[in-house]
Amino acid sequence: GAGVSQTPSNKVTEKGKYVELRCDPISGHTALYWYRQSLGQGPEFLIYFQGTGAADDSGLPNDRFFAVRPEGSVSTLKIQRTERGDSAVYLCASSLRTLPNSYGYTFGSGTRLTVV
Amino acid sequence: KQEVTQIPAALSVPEGENLVLNCSFTDSAIYNLQWFRQDPGKGLTSLLLIQSSQREQTSGRLNASLDKSSGRSTLYIAASQPGDSATYLCAGYSFAGNKLTFGGGTRVLVKP
């Protein structure tokens, strides 16, 4: 597609439930990133993929969070046993490659997750 | 570890005034720096990307500078308009982290 697509745009879930957030990057972009943005703050890094593999998952807050990118294109961020503190906007970005990052990142519109 | 700071957190100016937004970073081994705009409830729109070998980038009324030695970048918006009201975020890309590190953003309001 022309841009990075994220679905759903909004997700409301009950505490303790499982959720999946999807990201469809720009075609041909090998690098894919997930960020989380809380209200009034800048985005914080969660994980990035180079191709199918997670090259750096150091930003995942705990083992309830997991992400996959099985075919090197679409990625899914999975959150188990959601907590109210997980409420945030989850942003996905893609880039032509990671090193060198000469082209910058293109971000999707995000998924607003609300845990009630 | 790269840390990025944006001051002030919020800024209000009358229409027509020039805007100056500041960004500072701790790791001078920065590969590039990217400025984004974010409208309420929306994603990030890339405005300008400055490579470490460059001093500035320009696009229309926007000009961004990069000074690695002092760890600073500045975004200038000339002749501000109400449509420029948004949050502006800067983010640095370092080899050490292989990822963008964001500042907290500056929320701008341009009053008609």
PDB file of C-alpha atoms in Angstrom:
ATOM      1  CA  GLY A   1       0.000   0.000   0.000  1.00  0.00           C
ATOM      2  CA  ALA A   2       0.864   3.647  -0.106  1.00  0.00           C
ATOM      3  CA  GLY A   3       1.400   3.959   3.626  1.00  0.00           C
ATOM      4  CA  VAL A   4       1.625   2.022   6.862  1.00  0.00           C
ATOM      5  CA  SER A   5      -1.763   0.608   7.787  1.00  0.00           C
ATOM      6  CA  GLN A   6      -2.777  -0.249  11.342  1.00  0.00           C
ATOM      7  CA  THR A   7      -5.918  -2.056  12.420  1.00  0.00           C
ATOM      8  CA  PRO A   8      -8.049  -1.631  14.343  1.00  0.00           C
ATOM      9  CA  SER A   9      -7.867   2.131  14.789  1.00  0.00           C
ATOM     10  CA  ASN A  10      -9.559   1.808  18.173  1.00  0.00           C
ATOM     11  CA  LYS A  11      -9.843  -1.139  20.516  1.00  0.00           C
ATOM     12  CA  VAL A  12     -11.651  -1.266  23.833  1.00  0.00           C
ATOM     13  CA  THR A  13     -11.135  -4.396  25.871  1.00  0.00           C
ATOM     14  CA  GLU A  14     -11.785  -5.614  29.370  1.00  0.00           C
ATOM     15  CA  LYS A  15      -9.004  -6.083  31.859  1.00  0.00           C
ATOM     16  CA  GLY A  16      -7.559  -9.567  31.597  1.00  0.00           C
ATOM     17  CA  LYS A  17      -8.469 -10.102  27.949  1.00  0.00           C
ATOM     18  CA  TYR A  18      -6.129 -10.875  25.073  1.00  0.00           C
ATOM     19  CA  VAL A  19      -5.706  -8.430  22.170  1.00  0.00           C
ATOM     20  CA  GLU A  20      -3.951  -8.409  18.828  1.00  0.00           C
ATOM     21  CA  LEU A  21      -2.917  -5.285  16.971  1.00  0.00           C
ATOM     22  CA  ARG A  22      -2.011  -5.489  13.316  1.00  0.00           C
ATOM     23  CA  CYS A  23       0.467  -3.507  11.237  1.00  0.00           C
ATOM     24  CA  ASP A  24       0.798  -3.652   7.459  1.00  0.00           C
ATOM     25  CA  PRO A  25       4.016  -1.829   6.438  1.00  0.00           C
ATOM     26  CA  ILE A  26       4.901  -0.164   3.184  1.00  0.00           C
ATOM     27  CA  SER A  27       5.596  -2.770   0.539  1.00  0.00           C
ATOM     28  CA  GLY A  28       9.294  -3.547   0.309  1.00  0.00           C
ATOM     29  CA  HIS A  29      10.206  -2.072   3.686  1.00  0.00           C
ATOM     30  CA  THR A  30      12.295  -4.628   5.509  1.00  0.00           C
ATOM     31  CA  ALA A  31      12.412  -2.877   8.880  1.00  0.00           C
ATOM     32  CA  LEU A  32       9.310  -2.629  11.073  1.00  0.00           C
ATOM     33  CA  TYR A  33       9.007  -0.958  14.475  1.00  0.00           C
ATOM     34  CA  TRP A  34       6.445  -0.868  17.243  1.00  0.00           C
ATOM     35  CA  TYR A  35       6.167   2.086  19.614  1.00  0.00           C
ATOM     36  CA  ARG A  36       3.786   2.914  22.432  1.00  0.00           C
ATOM     37  CA  GLN A  37       2.637   6.451  23.187  1.00  0.00           C
ATOM     38  CA  SER A  38       0.971   7.427  26.418  1.00  0.00           C
ATOM     39  CA  LEU A  39      -1.061  10.614  26.665  1.00  0.00           C
ATOM     40  CA  GLY A  40       1.098  13.729  26.542  1.00  0.00           C
ATOM     41  CA  GLN A  41       4.342  11.848  25.982  1.00  0.00           C
ATOM     42  CA  GLY A  42       6.569  10.956  23.079  1.00  0.00           C
ATOM     43  CA  PRO A  43       6.490   7.452  21.599  1.00  0.00           C
ATOM     44  CA  GLU A  44       8.536   4.800  23.394  1.00  0.00           C
ATOM     45  CA  PHE A  45      10.244   1.973  21.576  1.00  0.00           C
ATOM     46  CA  LEU A  46       8.911  -1.557  22.026  1.00  0.00           C
ATOM     47  CA  ILE A  47      10.422  -3.838  19.384  1.00  0.00           C
ATOM     48  CA  TYR A  48      11.803  -3.841  15.867  1.00  0.00           C
ATOM     49  CA  PHE A  49      12.032  -6.442  13.143  1.00  0.00           C
ATOM     50  CA  GLN A  50      14.524  -6.787  10.362  1.00  0.00           C
ATOM     51  CA  GLY A  51      12.762  -9.149   7.985  1.00  0.00           C
ATOM     52  CA  THR A  52      11.072 -11.918   9.957  1.00  0.00           C
ATOM     53  CA  GLY A  53      13.255 -11.785  13.029  1.00  0.00           C
ATOM     54  CA  ALA A  54      12.958  -9.552  16.056  1.00  0.00           C
ATOM     55  CA  ALA A  55      16.291  -7.714  16.037  1.00  0.00           C
ATOM     56  CA  ASP A  56      15.647  -5.863  19.294  1.00  0.00           C
ATOM     57  CA  ASP A  57      12.798  -6.498  21.724  1.00  0.00           C
ATOM     58  CA  SER A  58      14.354  -4.659  24.639  1.00  0.00           C
ATOM     59  CA  GLY A  59      11.446  -2.225  24.881  1.00  0.00           C
ATOM     60  CA  LEU A  60       8.756  -4.795  25.560  1.00  0.00           C
ATOM     61  CA  PRO A  61       7.648  -4.038  29.132  1.00  0.00           C
ATOM     62  CA  ASN A  62       7.081  -7.646  30.240  1.00  0.00           C
ATOM     63  CA  ASP A  63       6.309 -11.128  29.004  1.00  0.00           C
ATOM     64  CA  ARG A  64       2.653 -10.312  28.423  1.00  0.00           C
ATOM     65  CA  PHE A  65       3.753  -8.528  25.270  1.00  0.00           C
ATOM     66  CA  PHE A  66       4.812 -10.413  22.176  1.00  0.00           C
ATOM     67  CA  ALA A  67       5.128  -9.555  18.482  1.00  0.00           C
ATOM     68  CA  VAL A  68       5.553 -11.592  15.330  1.00  0.00           C
ATOM     69  CA  ARG A  69       6.252 -10.973  11.678  1.00  0.00           C
ATOM     70  CA  PRO A  70       6.152 -14.457  10.167  1.00  0.00           C
ATOM     71  CA  GLU A  71       6.517 -13.582   6.490  1.00  0.00           C
ATOM     72  CA  GLY A  72       8.548 -10.421   6.801  1.00  0.00           C
ATOM     73  CA  SER A  73       5.641  -8.150   5.980  1.00  0.00           C
ATOM     74  CA  VAL A  74       2.584  -7.851   8.256  1.00  0.00           C
ATOM     75  CA  SER A  75       3.288  -7.772  11.976  1.00  0.00           C
ATOM     76  CA  THR A  76       1.028  -8.497  14.925  1.00  0.00           C
ATOM     77  CA  LEU A  77       1.556  -7.163  18.433  1.00  0.00           C
ATOM     78  CA  LYS A  78      -0.057  -9.447  20.981  1.00  0.00           C
ATOM     79  CA  ILE A  79      -0.896  -8.490  24.551  1.00  0.00           C
ATOM     80  CA  GLN A  80      -2.021 -11.116  27.029  1.00  0.00           C
ATOM     81  CA  ARG A  81      -3.942 -10.517  30.266  1.00  0.00           C
ATOM     82  CA  THR A  82      -4.343  -6.835  29.515  1.00  0.00           C
ATOM     83  CA  GLU A  83      -4.080  -4.321  32.340  1.00  0.00           C
ATOM     84  CA  ARG A  84      -5.427  -0.781  32.582  1.00  0.00           C
ATOM     85  CA  GLY A  85      -1.860   0.480  32.403  1.00  0.00           C
ATOM     86  CA  ASP A  86      -1.581  -0.952  28.886  1.00  0.00           C
ATOM     87  CA  SER A  87      -3.974   1.733  27.647  1.00  0.00           C
ATOM     88  CA  ALA A  88      -2.098   3.831  25.102  1.00  0.00           C
ATOM     89  CA  VAL A  89      -1.726   4.452  21.388  1.00  0.00           C
ATOM     90  CA  TYR A  90       0.338   1.741  19.737  1.00  0.00           C
ATOM     91  CA  LEU A  91       2.209   3.030  16.708  1.00  0.00           C
ATOM     92  CA  CYS A  92       3.833   1.034  13.958  1.00  0.00           C
ATOM     93  CA  ALA A  93       6.483   2.345  11.588  1.00  0.00           C
ATOM     94  CA  SER A  94       8.417   0.916   8.696  1.00  0.00           C
ATOM     95  CA  SER A  95      11.653   1.862   7.003  1.00  0.00           C
ATOM     96  CA  LEU A  96      13.406   0.720   3.881  1.00  0.00           C
ATOM     97  CA  ARG A  97      16.081  -0.788   6.103  1.00  0.00           C
ATOM     98  CA  THR A  98      17.586  -0.290   9.526  1.00  0.00           C
ATOM     99  CA  LEU A  99      21.239   0.444   8.875  1.00  0.00           C
ATOM    100  CA  PRO A 100      21.940   2.968   7.666  1.00  0.00           C
ATOM    101  CA  ASN A 101      18.589   4.637   8.299  1.00  0.00           C
ATOM    102  CA  SER A 102      18.956   7.066   5.477  1.00  0.00           C
ATOM    103  CA  TYR A 103      15.297   7.207   4.597  1.00  0.00           C
ATOM    104  CA  GLY A 104      13.599   7.856   7.884  1.00  0.00           C
ATOM    105  CA  TYR A 105      10.584   6.139   9.321  1.00  0.00           C
ATOM    106  CA  THR A 106       6.997   6.217   8.046  1.00  0.00           C
ATOM    107  CA  PHE A 107       4.406   5.826  10.780  1.00  0.00           C
ATOM    108  CA  GLY A 108       0.891   4.469  10.685  1.00  0.00           C
ATOM    109  CA  SER A 109      -2.064   6.225  12.310  1.00  0.00           C
ATOM    110  CA  GLY A 110      -1.865   4.008  15.373  1.00  0.00           C
ATOM    111  CA  THR A 111      -4.229   1.828  17.357  1.00  0.00           C
ATOM    112  CA  ARG A 112      -5.758   3.434  20.433  1.00  0.00           C
ATOM    113  CA  LEU A 113      -6.085   0.685  23.033  1.00  0.00           C
ATOM    114  CA  THR A 114      -8.315   1.265  26.037  1.00  0.00           C
ATOM    115  CA  VAL A 115      -8.440  -1.340  28.792  1.00  0.00           C
ATOM    116  CA  VAL A 116     -11.474  -0.961  31.046  1.00  0.00           C
TER     117      VAL A 116
ATOM    118  CA  LYS B   1      21.794   5.550  25.870  1.00  0.00           C
ATOM    119  CA  GLN B   2      20.275   8.310  23.784  1.00  0.00           C
ATOM    120  CA  GLU B   3      18.000  10.752  25.588  1.00  0.00           C
ATOM    121  CA  VAL B   4      16.031  13.414  23.743  1.00  0.00           C
ATOM    122  CA  THR B   5      14.482  16.460  25.395  1.00  0.00           C
ATOM    123  CA  GLN B   6      12.126  19.081  24.006  1.00  0.00           C
ATOM    124  CA  ILE B   7      11.582  22.376  25.758  1.00  0.00           C
ATOM    125  CA  PRO B   8       9.120  23.993  26.115  1.00  0.00           C
ATOM    126  CA  ALA B   9       6.424  21.350  26.422  1.00  0.00           C
ATOM    127  CA  ALA B  10       3.838  23.838  25.155  1.00  0.00           C
ATOM    128  CA  LEU B  11       3.941  27.072  23.206  1.00  0.00           C
ATOM    129  CA  SER B  12       1.267  29.574  22.189  1.00  0.00           C
ATOM    130  CA  VAL B  13       1.881  32.295  19.605  1.00  0.00           C
ATOM    131  CA  PRO B  14      -0.245  34.731  17.583  1.00  0.00           C
ATOM    132  CA  GLU B  15      -0.697  34.022  13.912  1.00  0.00           C
ATOM    133  CA  GLY B  16       2.125  35.316  11.737  1.00  0.00           C
ATOM    134  CA  GLU B  17       4.825  34.984  14.356  1.00  0.00           C
ATOM    135  CA  ASN B  18       7.812  32.737  13.644  1.00  0.00           C
ATOM    136  CA  LEU B  19       8.032  29.531  15.672  1.00  0.00           C
ATOM    137  CA  VAL B  20      11.263  28.171  17.140  1.00  0.00           C
ATOM    138  CA  LEU B  21      11.132  24.646  18.557  1.00  0.00           C
ATOM    139  CA  ASN B  22      14.104  23.193  20.405  1.00  0.00           C
ATOM    140  CA  CYS B  23      15.354  19.636  20.660  1.00  0.00           C
ATOM    141  CA  SER B  24      18.419  18.434  22.563  1.00  0.00           C
ATOM    142  CA  PHE B  25      20.023  14.989  22.585  1.00  0.00           C
ATOM    143  CA  THR B  26      22.709  13.401  24.710  1.00  0.00           C
ATOM    144  CA  ASP B  27      24.489  11.080  22.272  1.00  0.00           C
ATOM    145  CA  SER B  28      26.413  13.087  19.699  1.00  0.00           C
ATOM    146  CA  ALA B  29      27.017   9.914  17.680  1.00  0.00           C
ATOM    147  CA  ILE B  30      23.696  10.516  16.045  1.00  0.00           C
ATOM    148  CA  TYR B  31      23.130   9.221  12.532  1.00  0.00           C
ATOM    149  CA  ASN B  32      20.168  11.397  11.673  1.00  0.00           C
ATOM    150  CA  LEU B  33      17.395  13.391  13.278  1.00  0.00           C
ATOM    151  CA  GLN B  34      13.780  13.453  12.194  1.00  0.00           C
ATOM    152  CA  TRP B  35      11.049  15.985  12.972  1.00  0.00           C
ATOM    153  CA  PHE B  36       7.425  14.870  13.068  1.00  0.00           C
ATOM    154  CA  ARG B  37       4.067  16.541  13.395  1.00  0.00           C
ATOM    155  CA  GLN B  38       1.221  14.917  15.293  1.00  0.00           C
ATOM    156  CA  ASP B  39      -2.351  16.150  15.225  1.00  0.00           C
ATOM    157  CA  PRO B  40      -4.676  15.206  18.115  1.00  0.00           C
ATOM    158  CA  GLY B  41      -5.643  11.551  17.948  1.00  0.00           C
ATOM    159  CA  LYS B  42      -3.565  10.960  14.830  1.00  0.00           C
ATOM    160  CA  GLY B  43      -0.315   9.278  13.899  1.00  0.00           C
ATOM    161  CA  LEU B  44       3.009  10.918  13.100  1.00  0.00           C
ATOM    162  CA  THR B  45       3.693  12.798   9.893  1.00  0.00           C
ATOM    163  CA  SER B  46       7.344  13.177   8.949  1.00  0.00           C
ATOM    164  CA  LEU B  47       8.339  16.781   8.295  1.00  0.00           C
ATOM    165  CA  LEU B  48      12.088  16.795   7.823  1.00  0.00           C
ATOM    166  CA  LEU B  49      14.971  14.328   8.052  1.00  0.00           C
ATOM    167  CA  ILE B  50      18.483  15.679   8.651  1.00  0.00           C
ATOM    168  CA  GLN B  51      21.448  13.390   8.089  1.00  0.00           C
ATOM    169  CA  SER B  52      24.440  13.707  10.426  1.00  0.00           C
ATOM    170  CA  SER B  53      26.517  15.073   7.559  1.00  0.00           C
ATOM    171  CA  GLN B  54      24.019  17.894   6.992  1.00  0.00           C
ATOM    172  CA  ARG B  55      23.551  21.099   8.929  1.00  0.00           C
ATOM    173  CA  GLU B  56      20.007  21.851   7.894  1.00  0.00           C
ATOM    174  CA  GLN B  57      17.022  20.881   5.789  1.00  0.00           C
ATOM    175  CA  THR B  58      14.298  23.092   4.376  1.00  0.00           C
ATOM    176  CA  SER B  59      10.793  22.433   3.158  1.00  0.00           C
ATOM    177  CA  GLY B  60       8.552  25.380   2.413  1.00  0.00           C
ATOM    178  CA  ARG B  61       8.110  27.422   5.597  1.00  0.00           C
ATOM    179  CA  LEU B  62       9.976  24.802   7.623  1.00  0.00           C
ATOM    180  CA  ASN B  63      13.684  24.778   8.318  1.00  0.00           C
ATOM    181  CA  ALA B  64      15.469  22.388  10.646  1.00  0.00           C
ATOM    182  CA  SER B  65      19.068  22.654  11.783  1.00  0.00           C
ATOM    183  CA  LEU B  66      21.347  20.102  13.393  1.00  0.00           C
ATOM    184  CA  ASP B  67      24.380  20.828  15.568  1.00  0.00           C
ATOM    185  CA  LYS B  68      25.912  17.550  16.688  1.00  0.00           C
ATOM    186  CA  SER B  69      28.654  19.161  18.744  1.00  0.00           C
ATOM    187  CA  SER B  70      26.173  20.920  21.001  1.00  0.00           C
ATOM    188  CA  GLY B  71      23.586  18.135  20.825  1.00  0.00           C
ATOM    189  CA  ARG B  72      20.850  20.383  19.487  1.00  0.00           C
ATOM    190  CA  SER B  73      18.359  20.616  16.689  1.00  0.00           C
ATOM    191  CA  THR B  74      15.982  23.475  16.029  1.00  0.00           C
ATOM    192  CA  LEU B  75      12.830  23.543  13.929  1.00  0.00           C
ATOM    193  CA  TYR B  76      11.830  26.941  12.571  1.00  0.00           C
ATOM    194  CA  ILE B  77       8.367  27.557  11.188  1.00  0.00           C
ATOM    195  CA  ALA B  78       8.069  30.888   9.426  1.00  0.00           C
ATOM    196  CA  ALA B  79       4.925  33.025   9.467  1.00  0.00           C
ATOM    197  CA  SER B  80       2.899  30.611  11.576  1.00  0.00           C
ATOM    198  CA  GLN B  81      -0.723  29.837  10.713  1.00  0.00           C
ATOM    199  CA  PRO B  82      -3.554  28.378  12.809  1.00  0.00           C
ATOM    200  CA  GLY B  83      -3.188  25.197  10.759  1.00  0.00           C
ATOM    201  CA  ASP B  84       0.296  24.766  12.228  1.00  0.00           C
ATOM    202  CA  SER B  85      -1.273  24.021  15.612  1.00  0.00           C
ATOM    203  CA  ALA B  86      -0.167  20.494  16.530  1.00  0.00           C
ATOM    204  CA  THR B  87       2.403  18.634  18.587  1.00  0.00           C
ATOM    205  CA  TYR B  88       5.898  18.577  17.123  1.00  0.00           C
ATOM    206  CA  LEU B  89       8.207  15.703  17.982  1.00  0.00           C
ATOM    207  CA  CYS B  90      11.886  15.276  17.303  1.00  0.00           C
ATOM    208  CA  ALA B  91      13.595  11.903  17.239  1.00  0.00           C
ATOM    209  CA  GLY B  92      17.239  10.945  16.948  1.00  0.00           C
ATOM    210  CA  TYR B  93      18.604   7.799  15.344  1.00  0.00           C
ATOM    211  CA  SER B  94      21.827   6.477  16.860  1.00  0.00           C
ATOM    212  CA  PHE B  95      23.962   3.577  15.758  1.00  0.00           C
ATOM    213  CA  ALA B  96      24.152   2.452  19.356  1.00  0.00           C
ATOM    214  CA  GLY B  97      20.432   1.877  19.593  1.00  0.00           C
ATOM    215  CA  ASN B  98      19.528   1.188  15.971  1.00  0.00           C
ATOM    216  CA  LYS B  99      16.225   2.905  16.535  1.00  0.00           C
ATOM    217  CA  LEU B 100      14.608   6.307  16.855  1.00  0.00           C
ATOM    218  CA  THR B 101      14.472   7.844  20.313  1.00  0.00           C
ATOM    219  CA  PHE B 102      11.785  10.499  20.749  1.00  0.00           C
ATOM    220  CA  GLY B 103      11.519  13.635  22.772  1.00  0.00           C
ATOM    221  CA  GLY B 104       8.343  14.390  24.694  1.00  0.00           C
ATOM    222  CA  GLY B 105       7.106  16.846  22.077  1.00  0.00           C
ATOM    223  CA  THR B 106       6.163  20.514  22.016  1.00  0.00           C
ATOM    224  CA  ARG B 107       2.461  21.287  21.794  1.00  0.00           C
ATOM    225  CA  VAL B 108       1.977  24.372  19.630  1.00  0.00           C
ATOM    226  CA  LEU B 109      -1.084  26.591  19.474  1.00  0.00           C
ATOM    227  CA  VAL B 110      -1.222  29.343  16.855  1.00  0.00           C
ATOM    228  CA  LYS B 111      -3.968  31.813  17.715  1.00  0.00           C
ATOM    229  CA  PRO B 112      -5.821  33.594  14.872  1.00  0.00           C
TER     230      PRO B 112
END
